Amino acid sequence: MATAELAGKHLVLGMTGGIACYKIAELTRLLTKAGATVQVVMTEAATQFITPVTMQALSGRPVYTSQWDARVPNNMAHIDLSREADAIVIAPASTDFLAKLVHGMADDLLSTLCVARDCPLLVVPAMNRQMWQNPATQRNVAQLRADGVSVLGPDSGPQACGEIGDGRMLEAAATYEAIASFFAPKILAGRRVLLTAGPTFEPLDPVRGITNRSSGKMGFALARAAQQAGADVHLVAGPVALETPWGVLREDVQTAQQMHDAVMGSVANADIFIGVAAVADWRVDHASEHKIKKTAGHALPSFAFVENPDILAAVAQLPRPPFTVGFAAESGDLETHGEEKRVRKKVPLLIGNLGPLTFGLDDNEVILFEAARTTRLPRADKQTLARALIAEIAKRLPDTSPIR
Ligand code: CTP
């Protein structure tokens, strides 16, 4: 998860009334862990759902609920609390509070803070499906966007009221990612990034198959970093157990052929292609339609393999390829194999994993192979490394906006 963007940031976290208040406890923990200072301000309604004591303990700062709070020396809480703020985040943002914001109403501490602010405003709506779909709410959200307010979410799914639909608040982790994304430098604004990630699964029969140990973590971290850098991101993922990064379009596939077809169907729109997936090199020629039975006294099964398409090489060989980046996981002599692989696949940039194979681990160390040089990046967690790699890729693109 991204952290660098939030270190040292000062956020006013405004809570309004709603059951989603419970998510803000976790959000506060994530934000403070990332090095942000969090000043919680709650409406009277929010205090009905979670106590200021809990929020004070998690944020490490006194919580404000009233504009008449005598703890602010000059008695101007509505000005003072947001004076140093890098942003005000309203989470959860109730239907009522969105309506108040549209009209610039200032009848309690939090609404007054918003009207008196001199910093960006982010709102994270949380409400019942009908309330979200109400034309008045939709008008209000459109107006807030037009006023330059960032609207994060909402999510879709089961709601506290028992209904299913749009309106529920993003989960704490997704809200955290969306806030980090807001602060990240937009070095890929206007670019479209297509990535592959994870392993592929090549069936032997309906229940068995061949796969590998790729966790997908590096590819997902890159997708997240590209999205945070302002890119439009399409992630083609093999079978992995990972959450989709916020704001990323994800397409799930199983086999190398399916991954190839998904990539080829979208690559014409991409400015950058990053092949991170550990694609199976071979598949069984004719996978059995039925489960292969273990019959006593019969010969062991044997399989004929055929080669899978090389997705990276296919993209690099297109008449007008996007800026194409490959990865290489080697179990030895990376220096030789890395450059050889880059030349063989005809890609301008290939990223090699240094040291032992790092499948599933959170840390990684890489070396960049390109025609004129190699560059080492220091060991770091995969998300930090992903951010550094996106910066390296951005540096290698032409200066003008979309390259194709
Ligand atoms: N790759 C691909 N399609 C394949 C095989 C690999 O797109 N069928 C891509 C990977 O996503 C990665 C790069 O090619 O970006 C290198 O993958 P790797 O498995 O290291 O290379 P291989 O070509 O499979 O070579 P080898 O297994 O012999 O090392």
XYZ file of C-alpha atoms and ligand atoms in Angstrom:
433
model
C 0.000 0.000 0.000
C 1.218 3.503 -0.772
C 2.543 5.515 2.119
C 5.034 8.115 0.864
C 2.357 10.488 -0.427
C 0.803 10.829 3.006
C 3.889 11.214 5.188
C 3.809 14.642 6.827
C 0.386 15.553 5.440
C -2.112 17.200 7.748
C -5.668 16.058 7.198
C -8.907 17.185 8.740
C -11.064 14.080 8.846
C -14.701 15.137 9.089
C -17.189 12.485 10.140
C -20.917 12.819 9.582
C -23.705 10.522 10.781
C -23.884 7.031 9.322
C -23.236 3.412 10.148
C -20.070 3.604 8.009
C -18.474 5.556 10.894
C -17.043 2.237 12.053
C -14.826 2.186 8.938
C -13.255 5.487 9.948
C -11.554 3.919 12.967
C -9.535 1.711 10.611
C -9.038 4.542 8.103
C -7.594 6.746 10.860
C -5.180 3.993 11.837
C -4.025 3.568 8.217
C -3.556 7.319 7.747
C -1.595 7.838 10.954
C 0.519 4.744 10.258
C 1.434 6.325 6.908
C 2.734 9.396 8.762
C -0.220 11.767 8.288
C -1.571 13.822 11.155
C -5.309 13.429 11.433
C -7.528 16.008 13.086
C -10.930 14.426 13.602
C -13.994 16.652 13.584
C -17.373 14.983 14.150
C -20.922 16.162 13.682
C -23.374 15.567 16.498
C -24.887 12.714 14.434
C -21.507 11.013 13.964
C -21.049 10.809 17.741
C -24.172 8.630 17.865
C -22.359 5.962 15.818
C -18.840 5.966 17.302
C -17.459 7.818 20.280
C -15.031 10.750 20.138
C -12.984 8.797 22.720
C -12.299 6.052 20.193
C -11.391 8.556 17.494
C -9.131 10.506 19.866
C -7.280 7.349 20.859
C -6.737 6.356 17.219
C -5.807 9.807 15.895
C -3.774 10.803 18.951
C -5.420 14.238 18.958
C -8.413 15.741 20.718
C -11.601 15.443 18.679
C -13.758 18.499 17.988
C -17.523 18.353 17.750
C -18.711 21.869 18.524
C -17.936 25.285 17.114
C -18.158 26.647 20.660
C -15.270 24.447 21.869
C -13.337 26.507 24.390
C -10.110 24.542 23.798
C -9.288 26.682 20.753
C -7.572 29.755 22.275
C -9.108 32.372 19.975
C -12.459 30.563 19.882
C -12.281 30.283 16.123
C -12.236 26.519 15.692
C -13.819 26.852 12.256
C -10.743 28.750 11.004
C -7.955 27.303 13.143
C -8.585 23.597 12.635
C -8.174 23.722 8.867
C -5.496 26.435 8.736
C -2.606 23.969 8.329
C -4.631 21.328 6.494
C -3.490 19.818 3.209
C -7.036 18.571 2.676
C -10.365 18.089 4.395
C -11.755 14.576 3.959
C -15.426 14.026 4.793
C -15.899 10.334 5.566
C -18.520 9.110 5.813
C -20.309 11.896 3.911
C -24.050 11.619 4.528
C -26.788 12.600 2.054
C -27.620 15.559 4.241
C -24.035 16.760 4.488
C -23.531 16.616 0.693
C -26.652 18.758 0.297
C -25.335 21.237 2.850
C -21.986 21.479 1.077
C -23.672 22.266 -2.241
C -25.422 25.226 -0.662
C -22.474 26.451 1.383
C -24.415 26.040 4.595
C -22.488 26.605 7.807
C -24.642 25.649 10.772
C -22.197 23.471 12.713
C -18.419 23.196 13.148
C -17.760 20.762 10.280
C -19.880 22.537 7.662
C -18.386 25.884 8.712
C -14.863 24.436 8.382
C -15.699 23.351 4.828
C -17.016 26.748 3.823
C -14.061 28.537 5.440
C -11.399 26.227 4.013
C -8.421 27.123 1.869
C -7.505 23.549 0.844
C -8.913 20.710 -1.297
C -12.083 18.940 -0.154
C -12.608 15.193 -0.592
C -15.927 13.509 0.186
C -16.532 9.784 0.675
C -20.300 9.243 0.353
C -22.060 6.584 2.406
C -25.769 6.006 2.134
C -28.593 3.677 1.233
C -29.047 2.807 -2.441
C -32.288 4.791 -2.820
C -30.760 7.845 -1.186
C -27.777 7.657 -3.538
C -29.995 7.259 -6.612
C -32.313 10.076 -5.590
C -32.155 12.755 -8.291
C -31.444 15.398 -5.651
C -28.378 13.481 -4.432
C -27.187 12.934 -8.000
C -27.623 16.660 -8.720
C -25.712 17.512 -5.555
C -22.825 15.174 -6.379
C -22.586 16.590 -9.919
C -22.532 20.108 -8.489
C -19.840 19.217 -5.954
C -17.691 17.771 -8.756
C -18.248 20.946 -10.779
C -17.120 22.928 -7.721
C -13.823 20.985 -7.699
C -14.663 18.622 -4.844
C -13.221 15.090 -5.213
C -15.868 12.423 -4.753
C -14.366 9.052 -3.724
C -16.715 6.143 -4.347
C -19.277 5.081 -3.406
C -18.939 1.332 -3.540
C -21.556 -1.172 -4.555
C -22.729 -4.225 -2.611
C -24.720 -5.298 0.444
C -25.816 -2.430 2.677
C -26.529 -2.129 6.387
C -30.256 -1.773 5.589
C -30.240 -5.213 3.932
C -30.489 -3.891 0.369
C -27.870 -4.352 -2.341
C -26.682 -1.570 -4.644
C -24.594 1.594 -5.017
C -24.085 3.922 -2.109
C -22.112 2.155 0.570
C -18.842 3.716 1.643
C -15.578 2.450 0.191
C -13.792 0.101 2.559
C -11.189 1.743 4.799
C -8.265 0.416 2.735
C -9.789 1.648 -0.532
C -10.529 5.058 1.002
C -6.950 5.218 2.195
C -5.682 4.353 -1.303
C -7.952 6.950 -2.885
C -6.627 9.641 -0.512
C -2.999 8.584 -1.203
C -3.798 8.670 -4.915
C -5.109 12.220 -4.565
C -1.712 13.376 -3.269
C 0.523 11.379 -5.654
C 2.282 13.361 -8.415
C 0.391 12.860 -11.679
C 3.366 11.860 -13.814
C 1.259 9.549 -15.990
C -1.757 11.856 -16.424
C -3.521 11.120 -19.693
C -1.623 7.853 -20.290
C -3.273 4.467 -20.656
C -1.454 1.585 -19.025
C -2.139 -2.092 -19.722
C -0.568 -4.690 -17.408
C -0.544 -8.435 -16.893
C -0.047 -9.866 -13.409
C -0.065 -13.116 -11.459
C 0.372 -16.660 -12.716
C -1.634 -18.436 -15.393
C -3.407 -21.747 -14.855
C -3.202 -24.355 -17.594
C -5.738 -27.159 -17.101
C -4.873 -30.855 -17.352
C -8.466 -31.864 -16.703
C -11.467 -30.114 -15.073
C -9.901 -30.273 -11.590
C -6.131 -30.257 -12.115
C -3.716 -27.923 -13.805
C -0.248 -26.428 -14.025
C 0.465 -23.067 -12.472
C 3.365 -21.311 -10.749
C 4.167 -19.464 -7.550
C 3.588 -15.887 -8.736
C 1.487 -14.046 -6.142
C 0.634 -11.110 -8.413
C 1.831 -8.648 -5.748
C 4.339 -6.835 -7.977
C 1.897 -6.466 -10.876
C -0.879 -5.243 -8.585
C 1.537 -2.803 -6.900
C 2.492 -1.425 -10.323
C -1.154 -1.107 -11.355
C -1.856 0.798 -8.124
C 1.184 3.081 -8.586
C 0.241 3.797 -12.224
C -3.332 4.648 -11.193
C -2.050 6.927 -8.456
C 0.228 8.595 -11.005
C -2.882 9.596 -12.949
C -2.964 6.837 -15.591
C -6.010 5.013 -16.858
C -5.125 1.441 -15.824
C -6.330 -1.908 -17.220
C -5.019 -4.923 -15.338
C -5.306 -8.397 -16.844
C -4.876 -10.759 -13.898
C -4.313 -14.482 -13.648
C -5.735 -16.385 -10.642
C -4.580 -14.472 -7.536
C -6.036 -13.715 -4.116
C -5.562 -9.934 -4.158
C -7.905 -6.951 -3.876
C -8.266 -4.837 -7.002
C -6.382 -1.565 -6.506
C -8.744 1.382 -6.229
C -9.645 2.942 -9.589
C -8.115 0.113 -11.668
C -10.103 -1.791 -14.315
C -9.456 -5.503 -13.687
C -10.057 -8.361 -16.089
C -9.608 -11.878 -14.680
C -8.295 -14.696 -16.858
C -7.038 -18.231 -16.222
C -4.888 -19.430 -19.098
C -2.028 -17.902 -21.080
C -4.173 -17.988 -24.219
C -6.945 -16.062 -22.443
C -4.388 -13.559 -21.129
C -2.981 -13.169 -24.644
C -6.453 -12.594 -26.114
C -7.385 -10.068 -23.403
C -4.156 -8.137 -23.979
C -4.472 -8.194 -27.760
C -8.066 -6.962 -27.482
C -7.011 -3.876 -25.519
C -3.454 -3.083 -26.539
C -4.448 -0.744 -29.375
C -5.616 1.722 -26.713
C -2.510 1.471 -24.537
C 0.388 3.924 -24.310
C 2.338 1.614 -22.004
C 2.285 -2.193 -21.680
C 3.922 -3.849 -18.675
C 4.110 -7.652 -18.730
C 4.509 -8.682 -15.112
C 2.636 -11.986 -15.278
C 4.496 -15.255 -14.895
C 2.913 -16.731 -18.007
C 3.100 -20.507 -18.399
C 5.356 -21.319 -21.341
C 3.464 -24.510 -22.192
C -0.011 -25.953 -21.979
C -1.312 -29.471 -22.400
C -2.301 -30.000 -26.002
C -5.716 -31.516 -25.310
C -6.814 -31.112 -21.713
C -9.092 -33.976 -20.699
C -12.783 -33.082 -20.628
C -13.304 -35.470 -17.719
C -11.371 -35.972 -14.538
C -8.479 -38.349 -15.202
C -9.060 -41.417 -13.011
C -6.380 -43.257 -11.102
C -7.031 -46.839 -12.172
C -5.019 -49.588 -10.478
C -2.749 -51.441 -12.855
C -3.046 -48.808 -15.613
C -0.126 -46.775 -16.962
C 0.548 -43.361 -15.439
C -0.938 -40.510 -17.473
C 1.350 -38.652 -19.850
C 0.778 -35.310 -21.496
C 1.839 -33.727 -24.762
C 2.655 -30.036 -24.384
C 2.370 -27.190 -26.868
C 3.921 -23.749 -26.521
C 1.803 -20.822 -25.359
C 1.927 -17.494 -27.187
C 4.564 -15.079 -25.877
C 2.402 -12.099 -24.957
C 5.242 -9.663 -24.326
C 6.998 -10.447 -27.595
C 3.688 -10.255 -29.480
C 3.017 -6.758 -28.109
C 6.570 -5.607 -28.825
C 6.260 -6.798 -32.423
C 3.095 -4.842 -33.201
C 3.536 -2.273 -35.978
C 2.938 0.584 -33.511
C 3.676 -0.905 -30.100
C 3.044 0.895 -26.841
C 6.114 1.549 -24.673
C 6.657 -2.088 -23.727
C 8.216 -3.234 -20.459
C 9.031 -6.838 -19.540
C 9.960 -8.564 -16.310
C 12.370 -11.428 -15.790
C 12.477 -13.795 -12.866
C 15.672 -15.856 -13.092
C 17.084 -18.360 -10.673
C 20.691 -17.466 -11.616
C 22.989 -15.229 -13.685
C 20.472 -12.431 -14.098
C 23.058 -10.090 -15.637
C 23.483 -12.336 -18.689
C 19.931 -13.668 -18.998
C 18.280 -10.272 -18.423
C 19.889 -8.444 -21.339
C 19.633 -11.515 -23.557
C 15.901 -11.751 -22.774
C 15.360 -8.031 -23.430
C 16.967 -8.314 -26.870
C 15.148 -11.555 -27.684
C 11.757 -10.074 -26.760
C 12.606 -6.771 -28.517
C 11.518 -4.574 -25.608
C 13.135 -1.217 -24.756
C 13.085 -1.949 -21.013
C 13.246 -5.176 -19.037
C 13.141 -5.325 -15.248
C 15.030 -8.179 -13.616
C 14.462 -9.436 -10.078
C 17.816 -9.517 -8.295
C 18.689 -12.195 -5.819
C 16.612 -15.255 -5.017
C 13.159 -15.611 -6.572
C 10.842 -13.365 -4.562
C 7.460 -14.929 -5.266
C 4.976 -13.938 -2.600
C 7.396 -11.819 -0.579
C 6.751 -8.155 0.107
C 10.295 -6.950 -0.655
C 12.131 -6.897 -3.932
C 15.298 -5.558 -5.546
C 15.525 -5.021 -9.275
C 17.860 -4.119 -12.085
C 16.707 -2.282 -15.219
C 18.083 -3.523 -18.552
C 17.959 -1.218 -21.559
C 20.013 -0.749 -24.710
C 22.586 1.695 -23.384
C 22.817 0.863 -19.686
C 21.667 -1.020 -16.639
C 20.346 0.652 -13.488
C 19.879 -0.880 -10.042
C 17.091 0.241 -7.748
C 17.583 -0.259 -4.008
C 15.755 -3.048 -2.145
C 12.333 -1.884 -1.006
C 8.830 -3.136 -0.357
C 6.955 -3.868 -3.585
C 4.723 -0.773 -3.406
C 7.683 1.599 -2.913
C 9.518 -0.186 -5.697
C 6.442 0.022 -7.940
C 6.300 3.772 -7.424
C 10.008 4.069 -8.301
C 9.523 1.902 -11.404
C 6.572 3.990 -12.584
C 8.778 7.097 -12.186
C 11.514 5.372 -14.250
C 9.010 4.404 -16.955
C 7.518 7.931 -17.002
C 11.034 9.387 -17.503
C 11.499 7.246 -20.601
C 8.306 8.397 -22.330
C 8.340 11.326 -24.750
C 7.535 14.674 -23.058
C 4.353 15.317 -24.964
C 1.059 13.920 -23.647
C -0.203 10.661 -25.117
C 2.610 9.028 -27.059
C 0.344 7.376 -29.619
N 5.971 -13.470 -21.004
C 4.828 -13.362 -21.765
N 4.285 -14.466 -22.352
C 4.875 -15.668 -22.209
C 6.041 -15.811 -21.415
C 6.562 -14.682 -20.835
O 4.290 -12.254 -21.896
N 4.315 -16.722 -22.795
C 6.557 -12.241 -20.428
C 6.481 -12.153 -18.915
O 5.301 -11.506 -18.507
C 7.719 -11.329 -18.590
C 8.705 -11.732 -19.662
O 7.930 -12.256 -20.746
O 7.485 -9.958 -18.760
C 9.730 -12.742 -19.261
O 9.119 -13.878 -18.725
P 9.990 -15.124 -18.313
O 9.096 -16.203 -17.827
O 11.101 -14.655 -17.408
O 10.655 -15.477 -19.714
P 10.431 -16.622 -20.722
O 10.229 -16.034 -22.068
O 9.358 -17.541 -20.251
O 11.852 -17.332 -20.700
P 12.428 -18.478 -19.720
O 11.239 -19.154 -19.084
O 13.152 -19.353 -20.644
O 13.316 -17.787 -18.756
